[in-house]
Structure formats: structure tokens, C-alpha cells
XYZ file of C-alpha atoms in Angstrom:
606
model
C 26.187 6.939 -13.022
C 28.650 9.435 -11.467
C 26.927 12.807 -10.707
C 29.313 14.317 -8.151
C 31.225 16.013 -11.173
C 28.571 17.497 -13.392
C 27.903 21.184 -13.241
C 24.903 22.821 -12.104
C 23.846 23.280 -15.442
C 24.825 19.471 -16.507
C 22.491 18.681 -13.682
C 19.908 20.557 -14.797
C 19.643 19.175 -18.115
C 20.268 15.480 -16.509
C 16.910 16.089 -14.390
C 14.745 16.367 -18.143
C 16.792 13.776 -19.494
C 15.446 12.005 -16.322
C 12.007 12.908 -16.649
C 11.865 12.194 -20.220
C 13.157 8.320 -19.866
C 10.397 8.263 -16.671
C 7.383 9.642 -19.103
C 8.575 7.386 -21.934
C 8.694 3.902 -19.811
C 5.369 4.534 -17.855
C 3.399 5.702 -20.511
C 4.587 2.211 -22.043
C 4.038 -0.477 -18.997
C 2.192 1.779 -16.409
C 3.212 2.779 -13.466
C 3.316 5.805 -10.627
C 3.965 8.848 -12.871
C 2.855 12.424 -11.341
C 5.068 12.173 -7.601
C 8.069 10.551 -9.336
C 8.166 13.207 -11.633
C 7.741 15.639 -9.090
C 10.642 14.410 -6.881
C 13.445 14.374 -9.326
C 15.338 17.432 -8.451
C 15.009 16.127 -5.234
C 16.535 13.089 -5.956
C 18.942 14.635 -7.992
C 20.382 16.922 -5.196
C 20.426 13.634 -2.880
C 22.989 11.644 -5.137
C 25.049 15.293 -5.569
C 25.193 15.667 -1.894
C 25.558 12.152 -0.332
C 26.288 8.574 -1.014
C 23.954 5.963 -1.723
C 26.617 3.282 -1.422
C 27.394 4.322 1.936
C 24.410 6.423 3.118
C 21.757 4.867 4.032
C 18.760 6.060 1.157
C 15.219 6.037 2.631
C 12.357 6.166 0.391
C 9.114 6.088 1.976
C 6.654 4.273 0.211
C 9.315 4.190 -2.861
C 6.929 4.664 -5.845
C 8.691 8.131 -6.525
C 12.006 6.381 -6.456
C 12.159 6.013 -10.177
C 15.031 8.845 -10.893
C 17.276 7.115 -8.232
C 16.885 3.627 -9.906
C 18.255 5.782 -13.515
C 21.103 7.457 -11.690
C 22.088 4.207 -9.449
C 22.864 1.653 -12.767
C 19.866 1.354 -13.398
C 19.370 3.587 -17.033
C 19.255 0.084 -19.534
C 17.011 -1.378 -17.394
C 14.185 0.735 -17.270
C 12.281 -0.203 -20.328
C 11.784 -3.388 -17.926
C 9.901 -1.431 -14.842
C 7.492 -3.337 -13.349
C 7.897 -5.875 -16.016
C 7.438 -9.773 -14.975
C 11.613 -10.827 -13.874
C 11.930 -7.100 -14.647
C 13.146 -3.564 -12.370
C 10.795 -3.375 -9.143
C 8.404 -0.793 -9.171
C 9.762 0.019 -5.512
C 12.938 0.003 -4.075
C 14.610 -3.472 -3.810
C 17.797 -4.193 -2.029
C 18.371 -7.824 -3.652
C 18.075 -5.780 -6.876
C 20.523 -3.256 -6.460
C 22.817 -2.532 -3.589
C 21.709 1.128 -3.666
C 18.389 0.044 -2.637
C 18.808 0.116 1.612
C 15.336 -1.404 2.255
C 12.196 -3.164 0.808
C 9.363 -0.247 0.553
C 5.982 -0.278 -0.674
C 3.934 0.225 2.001
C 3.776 4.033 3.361
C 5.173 5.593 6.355
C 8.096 3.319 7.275
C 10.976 5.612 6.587
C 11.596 7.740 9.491
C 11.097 4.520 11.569
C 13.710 3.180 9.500
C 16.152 5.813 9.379
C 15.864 5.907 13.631
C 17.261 2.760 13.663
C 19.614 3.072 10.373
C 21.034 5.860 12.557
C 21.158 3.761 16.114
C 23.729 1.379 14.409
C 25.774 3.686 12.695
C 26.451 5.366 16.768
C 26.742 2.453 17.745
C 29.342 1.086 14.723
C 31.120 4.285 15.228
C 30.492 5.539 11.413
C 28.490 9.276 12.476
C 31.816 11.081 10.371
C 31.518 8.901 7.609
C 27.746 7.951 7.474
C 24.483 9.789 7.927
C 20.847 8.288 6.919
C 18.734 10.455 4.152
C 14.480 9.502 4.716
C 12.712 11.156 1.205
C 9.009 10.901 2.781
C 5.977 12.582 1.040
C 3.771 14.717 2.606
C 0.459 12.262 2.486
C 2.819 9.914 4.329
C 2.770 12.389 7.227
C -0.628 11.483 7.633
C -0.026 8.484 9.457
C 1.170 8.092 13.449
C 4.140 5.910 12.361
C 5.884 8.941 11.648
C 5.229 10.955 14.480
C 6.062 8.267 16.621
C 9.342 8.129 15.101
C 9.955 11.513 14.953
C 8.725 11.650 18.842
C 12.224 9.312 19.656
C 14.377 11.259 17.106
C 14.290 14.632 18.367
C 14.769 13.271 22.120
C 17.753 11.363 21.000
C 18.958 14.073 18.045
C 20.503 11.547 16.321
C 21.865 12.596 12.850
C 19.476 12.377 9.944
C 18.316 14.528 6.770
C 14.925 14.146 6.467
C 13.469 15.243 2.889
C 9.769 16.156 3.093
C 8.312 16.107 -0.160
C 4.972 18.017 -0.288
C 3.551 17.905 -3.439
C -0.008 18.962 -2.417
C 0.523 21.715 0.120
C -1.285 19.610 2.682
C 1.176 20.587 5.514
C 1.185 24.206 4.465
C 1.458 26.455 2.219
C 4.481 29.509 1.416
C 3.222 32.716 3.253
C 4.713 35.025 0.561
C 7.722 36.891 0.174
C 8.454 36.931 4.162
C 8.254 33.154 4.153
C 10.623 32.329 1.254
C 13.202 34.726 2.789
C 13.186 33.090 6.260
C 13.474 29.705 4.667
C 16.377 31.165 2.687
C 17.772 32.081 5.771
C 17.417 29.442 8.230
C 19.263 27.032 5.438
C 21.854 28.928 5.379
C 25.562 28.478 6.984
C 25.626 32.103 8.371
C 22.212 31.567 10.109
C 22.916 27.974 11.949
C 26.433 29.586 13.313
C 24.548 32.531 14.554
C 22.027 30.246 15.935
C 24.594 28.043 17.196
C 26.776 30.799 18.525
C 23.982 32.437 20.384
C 23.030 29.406 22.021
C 26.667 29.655 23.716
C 26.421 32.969 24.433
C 22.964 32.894 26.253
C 24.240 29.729 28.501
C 26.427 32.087 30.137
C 23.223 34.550 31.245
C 20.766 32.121 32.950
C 17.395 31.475 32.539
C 16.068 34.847 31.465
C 18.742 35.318 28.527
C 17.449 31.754 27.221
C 13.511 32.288 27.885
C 14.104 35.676 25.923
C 16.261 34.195 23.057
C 13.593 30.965 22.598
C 10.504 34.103 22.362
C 12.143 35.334 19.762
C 13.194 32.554 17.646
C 9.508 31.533 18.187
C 8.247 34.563 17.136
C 10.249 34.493 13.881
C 8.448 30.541 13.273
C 5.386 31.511 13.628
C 5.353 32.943 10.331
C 6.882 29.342 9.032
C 5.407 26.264 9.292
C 8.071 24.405 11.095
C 6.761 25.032 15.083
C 5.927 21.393 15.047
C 9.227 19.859 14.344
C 10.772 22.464 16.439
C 9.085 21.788 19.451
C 9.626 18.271 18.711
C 13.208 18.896 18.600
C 14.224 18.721 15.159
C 15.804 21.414 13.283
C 13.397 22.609 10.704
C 14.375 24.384 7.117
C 11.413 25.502 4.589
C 9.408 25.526 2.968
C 11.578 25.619 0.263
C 11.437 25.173 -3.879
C 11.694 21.588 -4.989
C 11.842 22.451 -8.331
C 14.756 24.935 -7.312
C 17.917 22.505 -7.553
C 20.953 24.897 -6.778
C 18.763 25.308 -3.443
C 18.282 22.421 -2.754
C 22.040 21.212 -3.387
C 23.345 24.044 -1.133
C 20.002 22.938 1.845
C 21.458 19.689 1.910
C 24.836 20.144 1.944
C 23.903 22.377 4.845
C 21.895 20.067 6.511
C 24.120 17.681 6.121
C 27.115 19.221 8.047
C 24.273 20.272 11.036
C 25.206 16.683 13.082
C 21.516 17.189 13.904
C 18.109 15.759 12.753
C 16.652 18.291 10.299
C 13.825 18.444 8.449
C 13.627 20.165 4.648
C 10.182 20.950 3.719
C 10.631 20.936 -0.041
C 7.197 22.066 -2.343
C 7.339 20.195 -5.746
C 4.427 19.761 -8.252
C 2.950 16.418 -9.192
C 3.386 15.883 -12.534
C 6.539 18.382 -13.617
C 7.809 18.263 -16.501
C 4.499 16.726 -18.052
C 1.750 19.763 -18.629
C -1.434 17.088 -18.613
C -0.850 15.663 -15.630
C 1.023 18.806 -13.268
C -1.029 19.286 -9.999
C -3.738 16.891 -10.714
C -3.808 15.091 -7.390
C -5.008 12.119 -8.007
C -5.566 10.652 -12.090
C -1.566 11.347 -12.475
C -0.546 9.227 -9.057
C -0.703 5.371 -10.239
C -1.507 5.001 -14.449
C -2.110 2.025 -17.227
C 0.148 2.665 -20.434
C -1.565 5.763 -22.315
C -0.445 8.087 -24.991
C 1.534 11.167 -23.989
C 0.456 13.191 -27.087
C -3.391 13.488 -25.278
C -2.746 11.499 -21.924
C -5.493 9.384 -23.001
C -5.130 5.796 -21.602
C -4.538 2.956 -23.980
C -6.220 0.247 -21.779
C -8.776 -1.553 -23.800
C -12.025 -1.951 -22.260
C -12.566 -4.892 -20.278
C -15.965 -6.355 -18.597
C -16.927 -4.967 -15.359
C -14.587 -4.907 -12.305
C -15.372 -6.190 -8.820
C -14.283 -2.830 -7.300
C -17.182 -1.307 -9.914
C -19.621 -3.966 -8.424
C -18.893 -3.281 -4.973
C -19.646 0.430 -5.743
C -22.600 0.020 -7.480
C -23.839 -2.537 -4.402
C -23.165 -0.522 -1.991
C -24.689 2.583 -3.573
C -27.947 0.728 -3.911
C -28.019 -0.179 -0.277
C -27.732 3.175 1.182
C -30.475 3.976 -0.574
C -32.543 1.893 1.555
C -30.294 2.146 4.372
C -29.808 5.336 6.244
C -27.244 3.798 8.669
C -24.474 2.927 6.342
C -21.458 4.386 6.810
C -17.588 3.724 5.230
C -14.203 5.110 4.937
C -11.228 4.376 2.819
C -7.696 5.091 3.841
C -6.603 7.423 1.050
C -7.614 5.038 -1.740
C -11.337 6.764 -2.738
C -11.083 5.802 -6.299
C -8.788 2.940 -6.260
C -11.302 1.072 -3.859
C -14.612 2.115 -5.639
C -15.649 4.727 -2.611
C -15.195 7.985 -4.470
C -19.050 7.892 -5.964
C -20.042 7.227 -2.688
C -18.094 9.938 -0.764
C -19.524 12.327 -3.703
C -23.316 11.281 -2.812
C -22.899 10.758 0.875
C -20.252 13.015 1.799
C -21.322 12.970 5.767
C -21.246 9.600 5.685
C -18.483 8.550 3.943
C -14.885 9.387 4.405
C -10.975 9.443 3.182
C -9.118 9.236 6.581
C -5.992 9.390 4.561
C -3.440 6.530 5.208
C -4.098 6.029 8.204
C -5.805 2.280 8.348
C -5.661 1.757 12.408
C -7.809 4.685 12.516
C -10.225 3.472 9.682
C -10.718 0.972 12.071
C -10.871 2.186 14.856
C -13.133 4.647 14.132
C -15.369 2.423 12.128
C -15.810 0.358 15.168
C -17.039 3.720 17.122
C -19.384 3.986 14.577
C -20.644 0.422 14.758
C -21.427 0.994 18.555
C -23.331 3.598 17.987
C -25.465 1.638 15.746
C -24.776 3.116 12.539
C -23.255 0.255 9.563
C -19.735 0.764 8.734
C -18.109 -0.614 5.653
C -14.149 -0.577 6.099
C -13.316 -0.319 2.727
C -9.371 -1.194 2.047
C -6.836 -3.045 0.324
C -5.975 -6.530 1.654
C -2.593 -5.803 1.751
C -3.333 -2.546 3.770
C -5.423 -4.360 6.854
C -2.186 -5.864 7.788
C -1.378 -1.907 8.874
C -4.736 -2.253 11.310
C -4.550 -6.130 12.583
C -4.277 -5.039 16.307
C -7.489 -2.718 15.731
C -9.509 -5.216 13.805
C -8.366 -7.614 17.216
C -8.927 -4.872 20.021
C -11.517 -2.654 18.880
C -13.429 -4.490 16.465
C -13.592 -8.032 17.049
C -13.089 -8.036 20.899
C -15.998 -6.002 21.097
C -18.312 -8.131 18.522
C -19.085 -4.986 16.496
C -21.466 -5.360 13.256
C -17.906 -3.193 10.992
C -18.148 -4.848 7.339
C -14.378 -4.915 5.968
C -14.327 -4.888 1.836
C -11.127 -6.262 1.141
C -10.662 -5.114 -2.612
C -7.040 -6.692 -4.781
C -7.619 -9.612 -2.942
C -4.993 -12.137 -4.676
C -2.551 -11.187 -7.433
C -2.633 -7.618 -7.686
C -0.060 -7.882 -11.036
C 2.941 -5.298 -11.282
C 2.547 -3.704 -8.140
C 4.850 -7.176 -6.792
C 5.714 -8.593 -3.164
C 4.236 -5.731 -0.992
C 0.456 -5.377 -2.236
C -0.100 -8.961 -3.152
C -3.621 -9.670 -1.267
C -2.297 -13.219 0.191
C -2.488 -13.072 3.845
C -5.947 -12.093 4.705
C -7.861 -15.129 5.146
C -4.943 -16.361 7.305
C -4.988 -13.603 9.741
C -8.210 -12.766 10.235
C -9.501 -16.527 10.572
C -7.842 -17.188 13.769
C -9.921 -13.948 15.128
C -12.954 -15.151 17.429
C -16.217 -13.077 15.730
C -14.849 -12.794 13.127
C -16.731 -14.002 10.062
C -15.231 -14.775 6.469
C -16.622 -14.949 2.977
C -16.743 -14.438 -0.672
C -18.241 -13.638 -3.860
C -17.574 -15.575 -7.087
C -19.249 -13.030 -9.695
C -21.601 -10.191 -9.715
C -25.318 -11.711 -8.759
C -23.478 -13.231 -6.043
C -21.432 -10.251 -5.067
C -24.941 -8.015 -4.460
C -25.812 -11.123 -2.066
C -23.231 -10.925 -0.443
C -23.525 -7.344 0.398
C -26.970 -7.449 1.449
C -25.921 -10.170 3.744
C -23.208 -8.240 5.365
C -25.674 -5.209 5.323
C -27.778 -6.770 7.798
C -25.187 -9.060 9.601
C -24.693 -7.974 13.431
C -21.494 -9.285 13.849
C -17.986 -8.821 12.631
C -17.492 -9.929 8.854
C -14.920 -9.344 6.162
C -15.449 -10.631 1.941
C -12.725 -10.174 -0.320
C -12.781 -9.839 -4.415
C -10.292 -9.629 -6.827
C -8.614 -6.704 -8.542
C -10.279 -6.779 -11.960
C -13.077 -8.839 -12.607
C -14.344 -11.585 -11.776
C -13.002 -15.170 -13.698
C -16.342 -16.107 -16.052
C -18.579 -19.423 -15.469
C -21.036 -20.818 -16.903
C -22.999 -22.198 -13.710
C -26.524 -22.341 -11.720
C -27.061 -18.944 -10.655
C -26.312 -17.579 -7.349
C -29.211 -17.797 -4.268
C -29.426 -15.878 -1.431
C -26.302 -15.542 1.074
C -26.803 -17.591 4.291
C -24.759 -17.938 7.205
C -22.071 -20.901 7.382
C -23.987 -21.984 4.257
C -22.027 -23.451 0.719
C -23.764 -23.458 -2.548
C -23.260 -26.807 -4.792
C -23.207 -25.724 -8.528
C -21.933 -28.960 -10.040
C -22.876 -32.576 -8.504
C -22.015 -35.711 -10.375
C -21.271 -39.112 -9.893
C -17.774 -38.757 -9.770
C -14.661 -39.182 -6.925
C -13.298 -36.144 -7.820
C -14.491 -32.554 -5.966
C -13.346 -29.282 -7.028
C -14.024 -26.608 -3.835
C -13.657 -23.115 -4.700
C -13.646 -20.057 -2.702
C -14.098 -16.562 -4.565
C -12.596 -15.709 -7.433
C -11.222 -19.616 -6.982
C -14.324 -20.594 -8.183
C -14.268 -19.449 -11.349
C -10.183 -20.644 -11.483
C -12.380 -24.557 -10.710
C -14.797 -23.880 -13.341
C -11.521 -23.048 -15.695
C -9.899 -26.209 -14.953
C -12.273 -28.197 -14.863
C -13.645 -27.853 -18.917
C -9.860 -29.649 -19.561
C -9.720 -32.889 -17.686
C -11.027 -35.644 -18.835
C -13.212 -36.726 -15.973
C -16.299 -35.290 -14.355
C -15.895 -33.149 -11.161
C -18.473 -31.870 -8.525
C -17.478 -27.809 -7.800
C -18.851 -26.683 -4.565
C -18.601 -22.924 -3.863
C -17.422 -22.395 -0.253
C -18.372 -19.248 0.083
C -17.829 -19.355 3.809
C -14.450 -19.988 5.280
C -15.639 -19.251 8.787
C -18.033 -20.734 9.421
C -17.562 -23.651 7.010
C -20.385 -25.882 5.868
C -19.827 -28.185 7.936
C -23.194 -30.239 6.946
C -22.326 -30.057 3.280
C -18.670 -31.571 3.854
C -19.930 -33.962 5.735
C -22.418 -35.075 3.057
C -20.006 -34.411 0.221
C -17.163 -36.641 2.288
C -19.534 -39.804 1.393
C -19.801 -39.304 -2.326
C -16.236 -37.839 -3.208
C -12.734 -39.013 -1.662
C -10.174 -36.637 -3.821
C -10.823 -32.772 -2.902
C -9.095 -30.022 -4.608
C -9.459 -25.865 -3.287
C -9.405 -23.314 -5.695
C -8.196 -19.815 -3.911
C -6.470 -16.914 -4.337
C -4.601 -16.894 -1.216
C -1.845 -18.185 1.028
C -2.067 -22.047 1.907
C -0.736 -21.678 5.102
C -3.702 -20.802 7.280
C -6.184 -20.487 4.323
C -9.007 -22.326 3.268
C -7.508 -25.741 2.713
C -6.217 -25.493 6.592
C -9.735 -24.477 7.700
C -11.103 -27.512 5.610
C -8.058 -30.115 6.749
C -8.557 -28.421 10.408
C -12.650 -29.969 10.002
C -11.797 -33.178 8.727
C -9.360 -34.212 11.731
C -12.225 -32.662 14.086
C -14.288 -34.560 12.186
C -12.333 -37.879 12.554
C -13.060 -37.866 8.552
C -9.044 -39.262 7.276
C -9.930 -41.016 4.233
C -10.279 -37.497 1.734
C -7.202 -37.031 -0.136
C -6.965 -32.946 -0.278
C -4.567 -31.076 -2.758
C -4.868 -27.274 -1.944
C -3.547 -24.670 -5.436
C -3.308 -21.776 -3.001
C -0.080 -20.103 -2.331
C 2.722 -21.610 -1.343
C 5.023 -20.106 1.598
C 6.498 -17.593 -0.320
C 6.566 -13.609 -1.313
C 5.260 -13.044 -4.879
C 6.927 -11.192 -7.381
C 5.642 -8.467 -9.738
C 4.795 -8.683 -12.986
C 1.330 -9.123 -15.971
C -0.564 -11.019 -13.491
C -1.257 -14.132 -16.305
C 2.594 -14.140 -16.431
C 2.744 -14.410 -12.472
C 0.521 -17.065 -12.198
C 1.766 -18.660 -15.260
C 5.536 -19.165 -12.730
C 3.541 -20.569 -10.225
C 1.344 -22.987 -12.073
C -1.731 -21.658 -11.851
C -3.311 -21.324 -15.270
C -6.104 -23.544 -15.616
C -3.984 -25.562 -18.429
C -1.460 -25.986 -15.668
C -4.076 -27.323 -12.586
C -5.661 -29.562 -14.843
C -2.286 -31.322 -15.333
C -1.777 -31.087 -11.588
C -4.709 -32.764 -10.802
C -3.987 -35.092 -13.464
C -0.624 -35.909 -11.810
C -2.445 -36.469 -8.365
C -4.999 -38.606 -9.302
């Protein structure tokens, strides 16, 4: 879709037209609503004033990117957002060559533009080419960014940086004084002047220059831009995101600069849609609801694991003074808003910022308080080296909740919960497990309550899969739990939510199966595989997570220690591959792991 032609006032309308298709498609499959409605003039202004075919578009995180996937060929395809072998939540390269990079994750984008903007120097391409970062303000929160923004303004390489602040968190307009400096510093007249006065103070020597730089300083002061400034990148704001003549003629300014710059552009989450404008929070990430009344149209379901972890850890710092936690800007999405509300001084949103959840967590731990790192699998990739360094290394008793661990459904490729078990088992002191269902859950917890050591147990997004087995005993260190023994060759080993996924399977084969819950991956059982090795020769693991490096390694890796090469072992964990998006029963459905489909696999391999 062409938009370098339209009028301002064609563009105007366009931008509800957007907003409109955006608020009809998530309210029907879900999505993140209030920030991508929020950013469209932005957005807008971006495909007016540059070229996504040949400039290089940035989007940090990417869940506001909706209004770029509409103008960019994208318009038919909507109704299919997020939608299994549908549109990407995110931006996607492989599905559209407007896409520059794979996002999902926050922060990335400056980093990215940096080096977007070393290889067009170094290809020759500044005239033609110049990389455009969109970057919300929450994203600022991390040290990514700065240290990307620490090499750009040494190097001044060309680059529009959009700062979206939707919350006012970097700062707020200082009235009427404010709005007409930003004016002012955007505009053509202002950068000549400064431009020209630079020239004419190089000719007066030190003084001229220490005089001119007071006064420029004096007139940022009343702006919030000092920081970039004195990092070295120009600086224009804060200025109306909502305001889209501005923001055309800011750009367009910005972009004939040859300079990094930074435009500081205030929007409102939610625009466009009255129920959800400013609400920080509800509006971000949604279910399908009905736009008349917001109301969600998500059927009640039974009890999620997030809710249990809550409701565990709530009763344990009851009886528990020394528990502690912190969240990296996920409060409600990982259960630890209730507890933050409580226990505000002793539980915290460091805002996305994950190495120093960590890191701090692990001060905590030293200083014998109980700290419960509560974060996305996906996320605790961001903190590996701290979880190494200043947790592990140091044996410190820091719990990490690792919530969406497995299939996390439409959110696709970049928050599947895959990789944790196979990066954290190769850490020494570290200590793995998992719950298969509430009772077991609370064990679990009070286990890792009182454990003096390093430790990390994972649950699913959304509840737990249902069986119908012994009940759960106590948690015990290294130990399994055996909730099915028969005489039979066949052993079903399951590891979290896996267990339940054996249970599943094994109602529709025709043959009797022992199901062992793991429970530990590190330390294994090791007694209970040996003794289990006598009885049953065919083993098959149940778990939602990779294969390479997960818990069908860690059991393989005991039976060669073992000498133990007569067990036949079939692992249904994830194969060697990025998963794609979609209803998570449709996702597992494509890679065969319905229980209909693993009882036919184990079928085939017996």
C-alpha cells in the first residue's frame, strides 16, 4: 500500500481506518491491543517519510508493529494474526520482506540498528539508506539500550531513533515552554542555526565554545533530552504522537540531520479505543473480548498454574518472613501482582531488566533473605550469564519460577518455553524440577522454600493436563514418585506437565504401562532407574521441552554411566527446531503430540 501520495488529510483518515481493522482482528483472536494502537501515527509518518523496502525498519519488541504489517501488503491478511500458519504476531522477515529482523524479545533495536548502520558505511549506501529503531519507552529500561546508544553517539552514525513513550516514564511535557522548545529544536531553521553557530564559534577558541555549550545547556534543562545529549545524540521532544503533520515534518527533519537523533514522541495506550486509553497494563496483551463493553469472551477454564504458584507462594510468606521475589515487568502475567500488593517491601517489578532480577536476587540470597526469581522461561535466556556468575557460582539458595514453560500458543518462535531445562542443566548447583498438578505444585514450593541451594521448577502456561493418579507425597531431593507399576515392558516417564501428556496417552494403547513421575531432572533418581531398568526394557519421556539437552539426554547420559545399554528410549520432546505460533492444540497437533498421536507413536515403536 502506497502512502507517499496521500494528503495529510487522506492520512489522517487512513490512521482510523487503521485502528479500526487493529480493534476488529484482536478483539477476534487476541492479541497486543493498547501500544499498537497507540503507535499508529507513528507508524504512519515512518512509511510517509522513509522506505521500508530499502530502510532498514526496527521495531523493538514488535508487538506494536501491527499498522506496519496493514500498510506493508499485509491488509487481507490480518483476519489471520496470530492465527496457526497465519500473520506473526511480531515482525517476521521470511514473512514479508518489509520485516528487517525477527523481534519479540525487548530491547534489541538500537543494538540492531548500530550494526544495520555499520554495513550500510561500510556498503557505501549512507545517501540512499538510513536505519529507523521504533523502541518504546519500557524498553529503555533495560542496559541493552544504553549500551548501544553508548557506541552510537561516539561513532554518530546515521539513525532515526523513534521513542515511543506511552506512559510518561522518561518524562513528562513541562508546559507551554516545553512544547515550544521541542517545536523548535525539530525544526530546519533551528539545526542550521545550531549548525551554523557551531562554525562560527570554532573560529573563537575555547571560551566562545564553553560559552555557546552553557547556553544550549541551559535551554535543555527545561527538556528532557540532557541524557542523549551528553551521550552524543541529537535529541528532539517531547513531542505529540498523536500529532501526525508533526511528526511527518520531525522526521523528515531528522532524517536529512546525517546524525543519530532521537524523537521523544508521547502517545496514549489505547487511542482510538475509549475503554482501554491509558490503562497501563489490562489493554497491553488481551484474549478475544467484545468491544461494545471490553468484556473478555474467554470462557472460564479450571485453575492455572501461574494462579497456583500465587496462591503457594502467598501462603508461605505467611510463615516465612524471609521471602523475597521480583518479576521483570510481568507482575500479573507471572502471578506476582497479589504478592507485590501484600508485600510491597518485599516484592518487586524491576522492569525488563532480567540480568538484574538476578543479580539482585542473588544479593538478596547472601544476605539470607529467600528470593523467588519469578520469570518467563523464555526471558531467563536474557540473564544466563547471571544465573552462571552470580547465582550458581556462588551456590546461593535464589528459587527461579519459570512460568509458560512449553507451548506458550500464539505468542510463536520467540516465547516458546523450550530451552530451559537444556541450559540450566549443564550449570553445577544448579538443581531442576517440576510439578505435575496442584497438590504437587504446593510441595514443590515448600521444598524450594527451604532448599539452600540453587533450584529452578517450571509449569505450564494454563493449567495443568488432568490425571487420575495416587496423590502427590512430599517433595524430596533427587527423589521420583512411581504412580503406575505393572507387570508390563513398557514405561512411560514423565516430567511436569509431561506427566499428565503420559497419563493422556496412555488410556489409548492397548497394553499396560508403568508412568513414573521424574520430578527431578537434576538430580535424577538414580536408585529408581536402576530398579525400574530390571522390570521394563522400552522407556518413553513425556516433556514439554527441547530434546536436545533435556530430560531424555539426562536419562540416556545415566544409562551409558550406568553401563545399562539394553533400554530402548523414545523421547516426545522437541525436536531441533523453532516453533511456530498458533492455538496451542493446533501447534502440537503439527508436531504430533496429541495423546491420539503418541499412542500411535509408541505403537509404531514397539
Amino acid at each position: 500500500m502506497n502512502i507517499k501520495d496521500k494528503s495529510l488529510k487522506e492520512l489522517e483518515s487512513f490512521c482510523a481506518e487503521i485502528r479500526n481493522e487493529i480493534l476488529r482482528v484482536v478483539s477476534k483472536n487476541g492479541g497486543h491491543l493498547s501500544s499498537t494502537l497507540g503507535a499508529t501515527e507513528i507508524i504512519v509518518a515512518m512509511h510517509k517519510v522513509f522506505d521500508s523496502q530499502k530502510d532498514p525498519f526496527i521495531f523493538d519488541v514488535s508487538h506494536q508493529s501491527y499498522a506496519h504489517k496493514l500498510i506493508t501488503g499485509r491488509w487481507d491478511e490480518f483476519d489471520t494474526l496470530r492465527q496457526f500458519n497465519g500473520l506473526c504476531g511480531y515482525t517476521k522477515p521470511t514473512e514479508s520482506d518489509d520485516d528487517y529482523f525477527v523481534a519479540g524479545h525487548s530491547s534489541t533495536s538500537i543494538s540492531l540498528g548500530v550494526g544495520a548502520a555499520k554495513a550500510i558505511a561500510l556498503k557505501n549506501e549512507q545517501k540512499e539508506r538510513i536505519p529507523v529503531v521504533l523502541i518504546g519507552d519500557g524498553s529503555m529500561t533495560a542496559g541493552m539500550v544504553y549500551e548501544a546508544l553508548n557506541e552510537l553517539g561516539d561513532r554518530k552514525y546515521p539513525m532515526v531513533i523513534i521513542l515511543n513513550d506511552n506512559e510518561m516514564s522518561i518524562a513528562k511535557p513541562i508546559g507551554a515552554i516545553s512544547r515550544m522548545l521541542s517545536s523548535a529544536m525539530a525544526s530546519p531553521f533551528y539545526q542550521r542555526f545550531k549548525k551554523n553557530t557551531e562554525n562560527f564559534v570554532d573560529n573563537f577558541g575555547e571560551g566562545a565554545h564553553y560559552i555557546a555549550k552553557r547556553m544550549e545547556e541551559s535551554l535543555k534543562l527545561i527538556t528532557p533530552g540532557m541524557l542523549f545529549e551528553e551521550m552524543g545524540i541529537n535529541y528532539i521532544g517531547p513531542v505529540d504522537g498523536h500529532n501526525l503533520s508533526q511528526l511527518i515534518d520531525i522526521m523528515q527533519t531528522a532524517k536529512e540531520l546525517n546524525k543519530p537523533v532521537i524523537i521523544h514522541a508521547q502517545t496514549i495506550k489505547g487511542k482510538g479505543y475509549e475503554i482501554a486509553e491509558g490503562k497501563v497494563e489490562k489493554w497491553h496483551g488481551v484474549g478475544p473480548f467484545d468491544i461494545g463493553d471490553g468484556h473478555s469472551l474467554k470462557k472460564a477454564s479450571q485453575k492455572s498454574a501461574t494462579q497456583i504458584y500465587t496462591e503457594a507462594l502467598l501462603h508461605l510468606c505467611e510463615h516465612n518472613d524471609k521471602i523475597v521475589g521480583a518479576t521483570a515487568a510481568m507482575p500479573t502475567g507471572t502471578g506476582l501482582a497479589e504478592l507485590m500488593e501484600k508485600y510491597p517491601t518485599r516484592f518487586w517489578d524491576v522492569a525488563i531488566a532480567e540480568q538484574h532480577a538476578v543479580t539482585s536476587m542473588s544479593a538478596l540470597a547472601k544476605e539470607g533473605f529467600k528470593p523467588f526469581c519469578t520469570i518467563y522461561s523464555t526471558f531467563l535466556q536474557r540473564a544466563y550469564d547471571q544465573v552462571i556468575h552470580d547465582t550458581c557460582l556462588m551456590d546461593l539458595p535464589v528459587v527461579f519460577a519459570l512460568d509458560r514453560a512449553g507451548i506458550v500458543g500464539e505468542d510463536g518462535e520467540t516465547h516458546q518455553g523450550a530451552f530451559d531445562i537444556s541450559f540450566l542443566r549443564a550449570i553445577p548447583n544448579m538443581t531442576l524440577f517440576a510439578p505435575r498438578d496442584e497438590k504437587s505444585f504446593h510441595q514443590a514450593m515448600g521444598f524450594a522454600a527451604q532448599y539452600n541451594h540453587p533450584c529452578s521448577l517450571r509449569y505450564p502456561r494454563g493449567s495443568f493436563i488432568h490425571t487420575d493418579l495416587v496423590q502427590s507425597t512430599a517433595f524430596e531431593l533427587g527423589k521420583s514418585q512411581l504412580l503406575n507399576a505393572v507387570n508390563s515392558d513398557i514405561l512411560f516417564i514423565g516430567y511436569g506437565n509431561g506427566v499428565g501428556r503420559a497419563y493422556e496417552t496412555s488410556k489409548l494403547i492397548d497394553k499396560e504401562v508403568s508412568i513414573l513421575d521424574l520430578r527431578f531432572v537434576k538430580p535424577l533418581d538414580e536408585t529408581m532407574l536402576r530398579n525400574l531398568a530390571k522390570k521394563h526394557k522400552q522407556w518413553f519421556v513425556f516433556s514439554d521441552s527441547a530434546k536436545a539437552g533435556g530430560v531424555g539426554s539426562a536419562i540416556l547420559e545415566f544409562l551409558a554411566k550406568d553401563r545399562i545399554f539394553y533400554i530402548k528410549l523414545v523421547s516426545f520432546e522437541y525436536e531441533d527446531e523453532f516453533i511456530t505460533h498458533g492455538n496451542t492444540a493446533l501447534v502440537e497437533e503439527s508436531l504430533e503430540l496429541l495423546p491420539q498421536q503418541l499412542a500411535k507413536r509408541v505403537e509404531e515403536s514397539l
